[in-house]
Structure formats: structure tokens, C-alpha cells
Tab-separated table of C-alpha atoms in Angstrom:
chain	number	residue	atom	x	y	z
A	1	UNK	CA	94.615	284.753	126.336
A	2	UNK	CA	96.422	286.597	129.103
A	3	UNK	CA	97.902	289.297	126.923
A	4	UNK	CA	94.768	290.018	124.975
A	5	UNK	CA	93.281	293.437	125.709
A	6	UNK	CA	90.450	293.560	123.245
A	7	UNK	CA	88.928	296.568	124.924
A	8	UNK	CA	91.890	298.699	123.867
A	9	UNK	CA	91.597	299.584	120.183
A	10	UNK	CA	94.407	301.319	118.338
A	11	UNK	CA	92.595	301.597	115.060
A	12	UNK	CA	94.069	304.730	113.525
A	13	UNK	CA	91.996	307.641	112.359
A	14	UNK	CA	88.602	306.132	113.155
A	15	UNK	CA	89.409	305.301	116.795
A	16	UNK	CA	87.987	307.014	119.803
A	17	UNK	CA	90.461	308.466	122.273
A	18	UNK	CA	91.413	305.734	124.728
A	19	UNK	CA	93.943	305.730	127.509
A	20	UNK	CA	95.870	302.931	129.158
A	21	UNK	CA	99.165	302.231	130.837
A	22	UNK	CA	101.334	299.673	129.107
A	23	UNK	CA	104.602	298.032	130.170
A	24	UNK	CA	107.792	298.580	128.211
A	25	UNK	CA	111.168	297.041	128.911
A	26	UNK	CA	114.781	298.042	128.685
A	27	UNK	CA	116.966	295.015	127.995
A	28	UNK	CA	120.641	294.822	128.848
A	29	UNK	CA	123.110	292.049	128.028
A	30	UNK	CA	125.521	290.626	130.574
A	31	UNK	CA	128.862	289.098	129.751
A	32	UNK	CA	130.017	288.027	126.333
A	33	UNK	CA	128.403	287.347	123.008
A	34	UNK	CA	125.898	284.729	124.145
A	35	UNK	CA	122.623	285.708	125.734
A	36	UNK	CA	119.826	283.573	127.083
A	37	UNK	CA	116.544	284.583	128.628
A	38	UNK	CA	118.024	283.741	132.015
A	39	UNK	CA	120.714	286.386	131.466
A	40	UNK	CA	118.456	289.273	130.569
A	41	UNK	CA	118.130	292.085	133.087
A	42	UNK	CA	114.645	293.600	132.786
A	43	UNK	CA	114.249	297.184	133.977
A	44	UNK	CA	110.587	298.023	133.993
A	45	UNK	CA	109.166	301.438	133.344
A	46	UNK	CA	105.730	302.640	132.337
A	47	UNK	CA	104.634	305.022	129.666
A	48	UNK	CA	101.339	306.705	128.940
A	49	UNK	CA	99.472	305.078	126.027
A	50	UNK	CA	96.866	306.947	124.067
A	51	UNK	CA	95.206	305.567	120.983
A	52	UNK	CA	95.032	308.197	118.323
A	53	UNK	CA	91.664	309.908	118.035
A	54	UNK	CA	89.925	311.324	115.041
A	55	UNK	CA	90.453	314.834	116.392
A	56	UNK	CA	94.225	314.427	116.288
A	57	UNK	CA	94.960	313.310	119.834
A	58	UNK	CA	98.491	312.038	120.235
A	59	UNK	CA	100.290	308.807	120.045
A	60	UNK	CA	99.911	305.145	120.905
A	61	UNK	CA	101.940	303.119	123.408
A	62	UNK	CA	104.981	305.382	123.454
A	63	UNK	CA	108.075	303.849	125.047
A	64	UNK	CA	110.627	306.664	125.069
A	65	UNK	CA	113.541	304.621	126.380
A	66	UNK	CA	113.347	301.815	123.845
A	67	UNK	CA	116.134	303.230	121.664
A	68	UNK	CA	118.427	302.900	124.659
A	69	UNK	CA	118.718	299.173	123.908
A	70	UNK	CA	122.230	298.873	122.570
A	71	UNK	CA	122.800	296.886	119.410
A	72	UNK	CA	125.400	294.137	119.881
A	73	UNK	CA	128.101	295.137	117.404
A	74	UNK	CA	129.826	291.776	117.906
A	75	UNK	CA	126.821	290.081	116.313
A	76	UNK	CA	126.427	292.510	113.408
A	77	UNK	CA	126.586	290.652	110.111
A	78	UNK	CA	128.002	291.796	106.771
A	79	UNK	CA	125.412	293.137	104.329
A	80	UNK	CA	123.329	294.733	107.068
A	81	UNK	CA	122.949	297.952	105.041
A	82	UNK	CA	120.846	299.077	102.082
A	83	UNK	CA	122.442	297.869	98.826
A	84	UNK	CA	121.026	300.356	96.322
A	85	UNK	CA	124.000	301.898	94.476
A	86	UNK	CA	122.179	304.583	92.464
A	87	UNK	CA	122.112	302.687	89.182
A	88	UNK	CA	118.977	302.241	87.056
A	89	UNK	CA	119.281	298.493	86.670
A	90	UNK	CA	116.369	296.338	87.827
A	91	UNK	CA	116.753	296.225	91.610
A	92	UNK	CA	114.875	295.209	94.710
A	93	UNK	CA	115.750	294.834	98.351
A	94	UNK	CA	113.550	293.019	100.816
A	95	UNK	CA	113.641	292.607	104.605
A	96	UNK	CA	111.962	290.030	106.844
A	97	UNK	CA	111.452	290.429	110.620
A	98	UNK	CA	109.684	287.748	112.668
A	99	UNK	CA	108.581	287.460	116.289
A	100	UNK	CA	107.155	284.235	117.764
A	101	UNK	CA	105.085	284.152	120.960
A	102	UNK	CA	105.230	280.566	122.249
A	103	UNK	CA	102.602	280.924	124.989
A	104	UNK	CA	100.095	282.111	122.388
A	105	UNK	CA	101.246	279.693	119.642
A	106	UNK	CA	101.313	282.707	117.307
A	107	UNK	CA	103.927	284.407	115.144
A	108	UNK	CA	104.132	287.702	113.276
A	109	UNK	CA	106.363	288.564	110.317
A	110	UNK	CA	106.877	291.933	108.641
A	111	UNK	CA	108.106	291.862	105.038
A	112	UNK	CA	109.274	295.159	103.532
A	113	UNK	CA	110.294	295.636	99.915
A	114	UNK	CA	111.795	298.500	97.949
A	115	UNK	CA	111.830	298.194	94.150
A	116	UNK	CA	113.564	300.288	91.495
A	117	UNK	CA	114.364	303.297	93.713
A	118	UNK	CA	116.168	305.049	90.815
A	119	UNK	CA	112.706	305.871	89.406
A	120	UNK	CA	109.893	307.829	91.022
A	121	UNK	CA	107.418	306.858	88.307
A	122	UNK	CA	106.754	303.884	86.053
A	123	UNK	CA	108.871	304.349	82.893
A	124	UNK	CA	107.049	304.585	79.616
A	125	UNK	CA	107.989	305.260	76.016
A	126	UNK	CA	111.696	305.832	75.511
A	127	UNK	CA	112.598	305.149	79.155
A	128	UNK	CA	110.906	301.763	79.040
A	129	UNK	CA	112.638	300.979	75.746
A	130	UNK	CA	116.042	301.825	77.241
A	131	UNK	CA	115.679	300.307	80.699
A	132	UNK	CA	112.913	297.749	80.330
A	133	UNK	CA	110.013	297.387	82.779
A	134	UNK	CA	110.539	298.996	86.164
A	135	UNK	CA	108.268	298.957	89.214
A	136	UNK	CA	109.203	301.775	91.635
A	137	UNK	CA	107.356	301.025	94.863
A	138	UNK	CA	107.478	300.294	98.567
A	139	UNK	CA	105.532	297.345	99.929
A	140	UNK	CA	104.775	296.284	103.505
A	141	UNK	CA	103.298	292.855	104.143
A	142	UNK	CA	102.490	291.377	107.539
A	143	UNK	CA	101.664	287.739	108.160
A	144	UNK	CA	100.208	287.469	111.636
A	145	UNK	CA	98.072	285.538	114.065
A	146	UNK	CA	96.299	282.519	112.578
A	147	UNK	CA	98.130	283.107	109.272
A	148	UNK	CA	96.082	286.252	108.596
A	149	UNK	CA	97.482	288.942	106.346
A	150	UNK	CA	97.859	292.693	105.808
A	151	UNK	CA	99.321	294.537	102.824
A	152	UNK	CA	100.105	298.238	102.314
A	153	UNK	CA	101.701	299.562	99.138
A	154	UNK	CA	102.759	302.763	97.423
A	155	UNK	CA	104.197	303.465	93.985
A	156	UNK	CA	106.031	306.499	95.370
A	157	UNK	CA	109.394	305.364	96.810
A	158	UNK	CA	110.629	308.837	97.759
A	159	UNK	CA	109.731	308.575	101.459
A	160	UNK	CA	111.669	305.348	101.943
A	161	UNK	CA	115.062	305.606	103.610
A	162	UNK	CA	117.777	303.074	104.455
A	163	UNK	CA	121.198	303.230	106.046
A	164	UNK	CA	124.011	302.447	103.625
A	165	UNK	CA	125.895	300.180	106.044
A	166	UNK	CA	123.668	299.410	109.044
A	167	UNK	CA	120.381	297.582	109.533
A	168	UNK	CA	118.206	300.672	109.700
A	169	UNK	CA	115.311	301.529	107.381
A	170	UNK	CA	111.841	302.988	107.274
A	171	UNK	CA	109.047	304.411	105.168
A	172	UNK	CA	106.210	306.848	105.675
A	173	UNK	CA	102.992	306.088	103.812
A	174	UNK	CA	101.058	308.946	105.456
A	175	UNK	CA	102.242	311.730	107.742
A	176	UNK	CA	100.425	313.399	110.602
A	177	UNK	CA	98.852	316.708	109.630
A	178	UNK	CA	101.524	319.354	109.127
A	179	UNK	CA	104.435	317.047	109.941
A	180	UNK	CA	107.435	316.260	107.763
A	181	UNK	CA	108.287	312.557	107.372
A	182	UNK	CA	111.392	311.159	109.062
A	183	UNK	CA	114.214	310.351	106.635
A	184	UNK	CA	116.327	308.482	109.175
A	185	UNK	CA	115.737	306.618	112.406
A	186	UNK	CA	114.137	308.789	115.056
A	187	UNK	CA	113.119	308.477	118.700
A	188	UNK	CA	109.948	306.402	119.097
A	189	UNK	CA	107.970	309.308	120.563
A	190	UNK	CA	108.930	311.543	117.659
A	191	UNK	CA	108.059	308.795	115.181
A	192	UNK	CA	104.556	308.438	116.576
A	193	UNK	CA	104.074	312.202	116.534
A	194	UNK	CA	105.032	312.496	112.842
A	195	UNK	CA	103.934	309.277	111.168
A	196	UNK	CA	100.310	308.345	110.607
A	197	UNK	CA	101.066	305.183	108.621
A	198	UNK	CA	104.550	303.780	108.210
A	199	UNK	CA	107.378	301.951	109.955
A	200	UNK	CA	110.952	302.188	111.157
A	201	UNK	CA	113.260	299.345	112.132
A	202	UNK	CA	116.836	298.906	113.345
A	203	UNK	CA	118.716	295.963	114.803
A	204	UNK	CA	117.220	296.790	118.210
A	205	UNK	CA	113.926	298.655	117.579
A	206	UNK	CA	110.884	298.014	115.415
A	207	UNK	CA	107.705	300.096	115.404
A	208	UNK	CA	104.962	301.252	113.089
A	209	UNK	CA	101.327	301.382	112.036
A	210	UNK	CA	99.932	299.945	108.790
A	211	UNK	CA	96.484	299.716	107.228
A	212	UNK	CA	95.433	297.050	104.764
A	213	UNK	CA	95.203	298.340	101.199
A	214	UNK	CA	91.712	297.306	100.188
A	215	UNK	CA	92.353	298.384	96.582
A	216	UNK	CA	94.680	295.414	96.082
A	217	UNK	CA	93.346	291.883	95.497
A	218	UNK	CA	93.367	289.774	98.651
A	219	UNK	CA	94.415	286.136	98.557
A	220	UNK	CA	93.953	285.494	102.271
A	221	UNK	CA	91.884	286.435	105.279
A	222	UNK	CA	92.992	289.951	106.185
A	223	UNK	CA	93.010	292.317	109.153
A	224	UNK	CA	92.297	296.037	108.843
A	225	UNK	CA	95.372	297.357	110.635
A	226	UNK	CA	98.356	296.600	112.837
A	227	UNK	CA	100.285	298.784	115.297
A	228	UNK	CA	103.380	297.583	117.130
A	229	UNK	CA	106.505	298.493	119.008
A	230	UNK	CA	109.152	296.182	120.375
A	231	UNK	CA	112.843	296.100	121.210
A	232	UNK	CA	115.252	293.266	120.452
A	233	UNK	CA	118.432	291.887	121.959
A	234	UNK	CA	120.333	289.806	119.366
A	235	UNK	CA	121.470	286.349	120.483
A	236	UNK	CA	122.872	284.974	117.214
A	237	UNK	CA	123.980	286.710	114.024
A	238	UNK	CA	125.396	284.371	111.377
A	239	UNK	CA	128.401	282.584	112.841
A	240	UNK	CA	129.803	281.408	116.140
A	241	UNK	CA	129.144	283.904	118.915
A	242	UNK	CA	132.872	284.059	119.682
A	243	UNK	CA	133.833	284.802	116.060
A	244	UNK	CA	133.354	287.550	113.522
A	245	UNK	CA	129.975	287.140	111.818
A	246	UNK	CA	129.859	285.909	108.219
A	247	UNK	CA	128.063	286.535	104.960
A	248	UNK	CA	125.376	283.849	104.634
A	249	UNK	CA	126.011	283.359	100.924
A	250	UNK	CA	129.798	283.646	101.180
A	251	UNK	CA	132.190	286.365	100.116
A	252	UNK	CA	130.822	286.506	96.538
A	253	UNK	CA	127.704	288.221	97.882
A	254	UNK	CA	129.612	291.487	97.548
A	255	UNK	CA	129.415	291.112	93.751
A	256	UNK	CA	126.280	291.300	91.560
A	257	UNK	CA	126.445	287.594	90.681
A	258	UNK	CA	124.293	284.632	91.741
A	259	UNK	CA	121.392	286.969	92.444
A	260	UNK	CA	119.329	287.322	94.455
A	261	UNK	CA	121.689	287.583	97.368
A	262	UNK	CA	120.622	286.556	100.844
A	263	UNK	CA	121.801	287.525	104.310
A	264	UNK	CA	120.544	286.352	107.674
A	265	UNK	CA	121.045	289.431	109.818
A	266	UNK	CA	119.902	287.895	113.102
A	267	UNK	CA	119.256	284.171	113.240
A	268	UNK	CA	118.046	284.495	116.806
A	269	UNK	CA	117.081	287.256	119.195
A	270	UNK	CA	114.869	288.029	122.197
A	271	UNK	CA	112.190	290.680	121.699
A	272	UNK	CA	109.962	292.496	124.166
A	273	UNK	CA	107.015	294.742	123.389
A	274	UNK	CA	103.469	294.644	122.024
A	275	UNK	CA	101.472	294.131	118.830
A	276	UNK	CA	97.931	295.391	118.225
A	277	UNK	CA	96.651	293.071	115.488
A	278	UNK	CA	93.264	294.446	114.515
A	279	UNK	CA	91.245	294.186	117.728
A	280	UNK	CA	93.604	291.615	119.303
A	281	UNK	CA	96.491	292.711	121.483
A	282	UNK	CA	99.623	290.662	122.157
A	283	UNK	CA	102.244	291.589	124.740
A	284	UNK	CA	105.451	289.609	124.998
A	285	UNK	CA	108.743	289.456	126.837
A	286	UNK	CA	111.921	287.787	125.527
A	287	UNK	CA	110.018	286.337	122.575
A	288	UNK	CA	112.184	284.512	120.004
A	289	UNK	CA	112.817	286.694	116.944
A	290	UNK	CA	114.576	286.592	113.584
A	291	UNK	CA	115.691	288.900	110.733
A	292	UNK	CA	116.919	288.331	107.163
A	293	UNK	CA	117.081	290.134	103.826
A	294	UNK	CA	117.412	289.639	100.038
A	295	UNK	CA	118.552	291.937	97.261
A	296	UNK	CA	119.215	291.843	93.541
A	297	UNK	CA	117.201	291.731	90.318
A	298	UNK	CA	114.378	289.409	91.394
A	299	UNK	CA	113.625	286.313	93.460
A	300	UNK	CA	114.752	282.847	92.279
A	301	UNK	CA	112.761	280.995	89.660
A	302	UNK	CA	111.526	278.679	92.431
A	303	UNK	CA	112.469	278.173	96.050
A	304	UNK	CA	111.644	276.761	99.481
A	305	UNK	CA	112.390	277.964	103.019
A	306	UNK	CA	112.074	276.757	106.627
A	307	UNK	CA	112.784	278.860	109.708
A	308	UNK	CA	112.245	278.229	113.410
A	309	UNK	CA	113.339	279.653	116.778
A	310	UNK	CA	110.850	277.835	119.039
A	311	UNK	CA	111.812	274.267	119.962
A	312	UNK	CA	110.967	271.629	122.546
A	313	UNK	CA	113.462	269.169	123.940
A	314	UNK	CA	116.354	271.552	124.602
A	315	UNK	CA	117.388	274.350	126.941
A	316	UNK	CA	118.881	277.579	125.612
A	317	UNK	CA	118.359	279.252	122.270
A	318	UNK	CA	118.208	277.224	119.050
A	319	UNK	CA	117.744	278.827	115.630
A	320	UNK	CA	117.237	277.034	112.319
A	321	UNK	CA	117.173	278.447	108.804
A	322	UNK	CA	117.074	276.160	105.773
A	323	UNK	CA	116.409	277.152	102.186
A	324	UNK	CA	117.008	276.270	98.580
A	325	UNK	CA	116.333	277.718	95.184
A	326	UNK	CA	116.807	277.599	91.448
A	327	UNK	CA	118.855	280.631	90.441
A	328	UNK	CA	120.203	281.863	87.131
A	329	UNK	CA	123.889	281.606	86.261
A	330	UNK	CA	125.351	285.057	85.572
A	331	UNK	CA	127.654	284.090	82.709
A	332	UNK	CA	125.255	281.610	81.102
A	333	UNK	CA	121.937	283.384	80.379
A	334	UNK	CA	119.010	280.995	80.391
A	335	UNK	CA	120.816	278.387	82.496
A	336	UNK	CA	120.037	277.719	86.145
A	337	UNK	CA	121.487	275.873	89.100
A	338	UNK	CA	119.772	274.361	92.135
A	339	UNK	CA	121.390	275.170	95.481
A	340	UNK	CA	120.386	274.813	99.130
A	341	UNK	CA	121.729	275.205	102.650
A	342	UNK	CA	120.959	274.455	106.295
A	343	UNK	CA	122.162	276.578	109.199
A	344	UNK	CA	121.599	275.783	112.877
A	345	UNK	CA	122.741	277.934	115.782
A	346	UNK	CA	122.975	276.093	119.086
A	347	UNK	CA	125.004	276.637	122.237
A	348	UNK	CA	126.931	279.541	120.694
A	349	UNK	CA	127.972	277.620	117.575
A	350	UNK	CA	126.836	277.738	113.944
A	351	UNK	CA	126.437	274.328	112.305
A	352	UNK	CA	126.624	275.370	108.651
A	353	UNK	CA	125.778	273.005	105.803
A	354	UNK	CA	126.397	274.547	102.380
A	355	UNK	CA	127.283	273.016	98.990
A	356	UNK	CA	130.916	274.070	99.232
A	357	UNK	CA	131.263	272.186	102.553
A	358	UNK	CA	129.472	268.999	101.482
A	359	UNK	CA	126.329	267.612	99.848
A	360	UNK	CA	122.883	269.042	100.576
A	361	UNK	CA	119.854	266.938	99.637
A	362	UNK	CA	116.184	267.874	99.663
A	363	UNK	CA	112.726	266.548	98.972
A	364	UNK	CA	110.124	269.324	98.877
A	365	UNK	CA	106.509	268.869	97.834
A	366	UNK	CA	104.460	271.612	96.227
A	367	UNK	CA	102.963	272.081	99.689
A	368	UNK	CA	103.061	270.163	102.958
A	369	UNK	CA	106.486	268.465	103.085
A	370	UNK	CA	110.012	269.857	103.599
A	371	UNK	CA	112.689	267.154	104.059
A	372	UNK	CA	116.431	267.853	104.000
A	373	UNK	CA	119.701	266.106	104.784
A	374	UNK	CA	123.192	267.559	104.606
A	375	UNK	CA	126.759	266.640	105.534
A	376	UNK	CA	130.130	268.164	106.269
A	377	UNK	CA	133.261	266.239	107.126
A	378	UNK	CA	132.343	266.565	110.825
A	379	UNK	CA	128.547	266.718	111.093
A	380	UNK	CA	125.273	265.521	109.616
A	381	UNK	CA	121.894	267.246	109.856
A	382	UNK	CA	118.395	266.063	109.013
A	383	UNK	CA	115.155	267.992	109.225
A	384	UNK	CA	111.611	267.082	108.325
A	385	UNK	CA	108.783	269.582	108.277
A	386	UNK	CA	105.102	269.010	107.564
A	387	UNK	CA	101.925	271.041	107.753
A	388	UNK	CA	98.222	270.513	107.289
A	389	UNK	CA	97.585	274.276	107.256
A	390	UNK	CA	96.365	275.634	103.919
A	391	UNK	CA	99.005	278.395	103.891
A	392	UNK	CA	98.716	282.060	102.986
A	393	UNK	CA	99.614	283.548	99.602
A	394	UNK	CA	102.254	286.286	99.867
A	395	UNK	CA	103.813	288.665	97.362
A	396	UNK	CA	107.434	288.652	96.200
A	397	UNK	CA	109.466	290.798	93.768
A	398	UNK	CA	109.343	289.447	90.226
A	399	UNK	CA	111.213	290.565	87.113
A	400	UNK	CA	108.048	290.628	84.999
A	401	UNK	CA	105.419	292.166	87.287
A	402	UNK	CA	107.137	293.690	90.303
A	403	UNK	CA	105.639	292.773	93.670
A	404	UNK	CA	103.183	290.000	92.826
A	405	UNK	CA	101.564	286.932	94.449
A	406	UNK	CA	104.355	284.413	94.090
A	407	UNK	CA	104.701	282.253	97.233
A	408	UNK	CA	102.829	280.574	100.078
A	409	UNK	CA	103.684	280.567	103.797
A	410	UNK	CA	102.512	279.238	107.126
A	411	UNK	CA	103.595	279.575	110.763
A	412	UNK	CA	101.914	276.263	111.630
A	413	UNK	CA	104.637	273.850	110.621
A	414	UNK	CA	105.577	270.698	112.520
A	415	UNK	CA	109.323	270.175	112.493
A	416	UNK	CA	111.853	267.628	113.691
A	417	UNK	CA	115.542	268.593	113.651
A	418	UNK	CA	118.527	266.367	114.438
A	419	UNK	CA	122.315	266.873	114.259
A	420	UNK	CA	124.977	264.201	114.721
A	421	UNK	CA	128.727	264.280	115.019
A	422	UNK	CA	130.160	261.911	112.431
A	423	UNK	CA	132.363	258.946	113.257
A	424	UNK	CA	135.794	258.444	111.723
A	425	UNK	CA	134.091	256.188	109.174
A	426	UNK	CA	131.608	258.908	108.203
A	427	UNK	CA	128.602	257.381	109.953
A	428	UNK	CA	126.318	258.910	112.546
A	429	UNK	CA	128.018	259.197	115.907
A	430	UNK	CA	127.064	261.194	118.979
A	431	UNK	CA	123.735	262.996	118.691
A	432	UNK	CA	124.232	266.716	119.313
A	433	UNK	CA	120.664	267.926	118.918
A	434	UNK	CA	117.223	266.291	118.743
A	435	UNK	CA	114.378	268.804	118.929
A	436	UNK	CA	110.848	269.347	117.676
A	437	UNK	CA	108.557	272.302	117.062
A	438	UNK	CA	104.953	272.990	116.112
A	439	UNK	CA	105.675	276.662	115.325
A	440	UNK	CA	107.966	276.427	112.303
A	441	UNK	CA	107.653	278.945	109.478
A	442	UNK	CA	107.551	277.233	106.078
A	443	UNK	CA	107.394	278.541	102.525
A	444	UNK	CA	107.406	277.514	98.890
A	445	UNK	CA	107.599	279.988	96.047
A	446	UNK	CA	107.943	280.479	92.330
A	447	UNK	CA	107.579	277.538	90.028
A	448	UNK	CA	106.641	275.524	88.197
A	449	UNK	CA	105.852	272.928	90.889
A	450	UNK	CA	104.771	269.859	88.910
A	451	UNK	CA	105.403	267.518	91.827
A	452	UNK	CA	107.937	266.798	94.527
A	453	UNK	CA	111.258	268.593	94.018
A	454	UNK	CA	114.082	266.173	94.860
A	455	UNK	CA	117.670	267.238	94.377
A	456	UNK	CA	121.248	266.949	95.595
A	457	UNK	CA	123.573	269.945	95.489
A	458	UNK	CA	127.339	269.936	95.990
A	459	UNK	CA	129.969	272.256	94.563
A	460	UNK	CA	132.696	270.845	92.353
A	461	UNK	CA	136.077	270.163	93.894
A	462	UNK	CA	137.510	273.013	91.823
A	463	UNK	CA	134.958	275.549	93.101
A	464	UNK	CA	134.843	274.452	96.749
A	465	UNK	CA	137.986	276.328	97.873
A	466	UNK	CA	136.910	279.435	95.940
A	467	UNK	CA	133.333	279.564	97.200
A	468	UNK	CA	134.309	278.583	100.725
A	469	UNK	CA	137.268	280.943	101.058
A	470	UNK	CA	137.294	282.755	104.400
A	471	UNK	CA	137.678	286.165	102.815
A	472	UNK	CA	136.706	289.051	105.103
A	473	UNK	CA	135.634	291.552	102.454
A	474	UNK	CA	134.503	294.083	105.062
A	475	UNK	CA	137.980	294.443	106.510
A	476	UNK	CA	139.318	295.551	103.129
A	477	UNK	CA	137.219	298.701	103.348
A	478	UNK	CA	137.449	299.370	107.077
A	479	UNK	CA	139.917	302.224	106.655
A	480	UNK	CA	138.238	303.741	103.579
A	481	UNK	CA	134.528	303.729	104.310
A	482	UNK	CA	133.722	305.989	101.337
A	483	UNK	CA	134.865	303.150	99.047
A	484	UNK	CA	132.862	300.535	100.894
A	485	UNK	CA	130.196	299.011	98.621
A	486	UNK	CA	126.610	299.927	99.394
A	487	UNK	CA	125.026	297.550	101.870
A	488	UNK	CA	128.204	295.880	103.118
């Protein structure tokens, strides 16, 4: 492959000192909220790259201007920040960042999790009696090329940091000798000089180095390490590009009900940079990218998920996210409800299909088939995803065991997506979108999965206006930021 530079090894402490020159890019947006790859100005510069040597030689693939990429505040979504409020209740927050490289037919996803940050040790005795089981930890999972896997984990959450209101977080697993760990976002050069193993990520920058934790059981083919740095220009948040961005789960996401909560922070973006995946190197420019997050007490009892930013049969950027789950009802312990949604961004518009706008139907097998249909008064969507890939077992936060093997993913999904405008009689009218992909990300999780999960979800007529209310919760706190809830 053209971008593969197998002779250049960035393998952490055991590497020999190697030098190279690598391209980095500064991306600027022209015009309004919409961006396409044809509208990206690329200003090239070059920076000295040195793989770290055992004798302490300095940093790898430094790109000192990458933080100059301005985040698009117009596309910032609610719930971009870190939601921990200081309480000792069971709590996790997880983040997902994905980059797809179409020319290589490969994708990479970083999954970060913070659990029970109010504790810096596992409670025992009286603490466990009072609070129940807690699992203070920071986890970093990476699903990469050919569905291979890496996992790094610590039970010490004290070196994790997150911005209260912006998409900005990081963790240091190991520092360089004599260096203090960063506790907020820092310049990329400074990060590399201080952090041996760790990561930092914002809405426009993502970099880090991780090593697979061989002490943990492996459920997939693994790589030893990954080092990366890339910058991102958002294209879509969650909403029309000409409108204020919305909470994916509606305004009730500001309250600790219907957990876990879910926010798509960037349904589509264009990323430029490099990834050193073991001994394989990938360099990319304007690669489709994606970011989302969850927070609350634990993941749903069972769920499914489909996500894709790489499509054939259309020009411009298209982004799909579809998901469903069985979640507990906050005022009825032991009772659950099944809900699902489909969201498609295309040509600057969000086509949103949620239970409070109309029925959502799904047919999901335990592995291999994802089929959904949904309606609003104006539009209909249908998607069908399949895969013959075996999938890779990933970990997810659980109420009983903390971060545990609980789901299966693949980047090798085949997907067909169609949207129609409805006629006055409610039938299918003009076709708006008809696209396919062989690079869809697909997931099933939780359980039990006894067979195919077929369901129809639609909110009651009484609840529809409440759940679908266009309430801008953020604006309530705009003048009193100290009262603004954590994470909003």
C-alpha cells in the first residue's frame, strides 16, 4: 500500500533511534457551516520525526502547528463535555473516535472509558456496603486494521482529565522520565515530550501512544502498540449545518434518566494525519471521521449499532448512525423499554428518525444482519447491513463487572441505505438517497441474544410532544456558566 512505511518503526521503549520526515497538514474551512473535501485548503509543512529510542531520544512525528486547526463552534453539539459531577454514584463515561481510510479499505476506532472517578481504589468493607461495587479505572481500546485489537488499562484514574463543557480529554498511563503528566490539553510537541504512554483528544486534534496490556485476556488478534496523530475538520455535528446543533437523545439527556445517555459529537468530519499500527504505517488526508460518547450508570441490557461515513453512489459527505437498545425505566425498577433511531446527514441536512417523530422498526440477528426501517410524516428510510466477518470482541462498562467483554464489532460491513420523500398518501415518493458501502461499522452487544431481535418502537401520542420538544437547555445556562450542568 502506498502509505505503508514498514521500515519506520515507532515501537516505544524498545525501538532504535530512527529519523524520517513526515507530512503534516493545516486545514482551514472556507465559507459557511458545510465543508467538503473540495473546499479544504491544505497548507503543507514538514516536521522532523524521530522514533523514541531506548536511551531517551525525543519524540515521534511531531506536528507543532496541528493545534492551529480551529474547531468549528457552529457545529459543536450539546453534551460535548465531561459529565462527572463529583458524586459517588455508579458512573462511567465513554468516548468513541473513528477514522476510515477508503483507499486502504481500513478503519481505526479509539474507545476511551472512565469509570467511578470518585474513587481512587476499589471499595471494600464498609465502603462497598454503602456504595455497592465500584470499578475506578481508565480504559483505552483500539480496533484497527483488519479488525485487530489493542487494549490498555489502569485502575488508577487520577491522571485522567476532561473538560467540563468541551470535547477535550486525556490520560497518561506512563510519563517520560522526570516529567509531570499533562492535566489539560497541551501542544503536541509538549505532549510527546512528557507522555510515554497515553492520549489526548479534542474536537480538532487526536494523538497518543498505547501498548497492549498483555496481562488482560485477549479475545481477538492483537497488535503490540499504536502511535498516532491527526487533525480533524468537522463537517457535521448533530443537526442541519445551518441550525444550532442538537442533543442526540433529546432535551431529557440533561437529566439522569433513561441512562445511558448518548451524544453524537461529530457525525462526520475530515481528518488528516498518520497512524503507526504495530509495524504498519497509514497516512491519510481528508479521511472520513466520526465521534460519539455515552455516559451514565452502565450500558443498555442489549443493543445494536451501525455507523458509516464511506459511501458509493453519491458526491459530497454522507454520514449514517443507527442504533437501538433495551434500557431500564427510571421510575419502574426492573422494567425495560426497547428504543431505536436512525440519523443520516446529507447535503447539509439531518434526516432524523426517532420514536417521538414516528415508528422505528428493526430486525437484528445475533450477528450478521442489521435491517431497519423508519418513518416521519415527511420521509422514510431503510437500511440493510450484512457481514461475513467473524467480528472482534470488545469491552464495555457493565454494572456488575466494570469494563468487561460485552459486545462484538466489525469494520467490514456491507450496507445499503435509501431515503425517500413521502407522497401525500404516505407512500414512497421521490428517492433522495440511494447509496452503498463495504466499510460500515457494525456492532451487537449485551444480551441475551436467543435469536433475531425484531421490534417496532414509537412513543405514545401523549409523550411525543414532551420528548420531541425543541427545548434549548444550553441557552438557559449561557449567562450563568457556573450553574451549567457538568458535560452540557
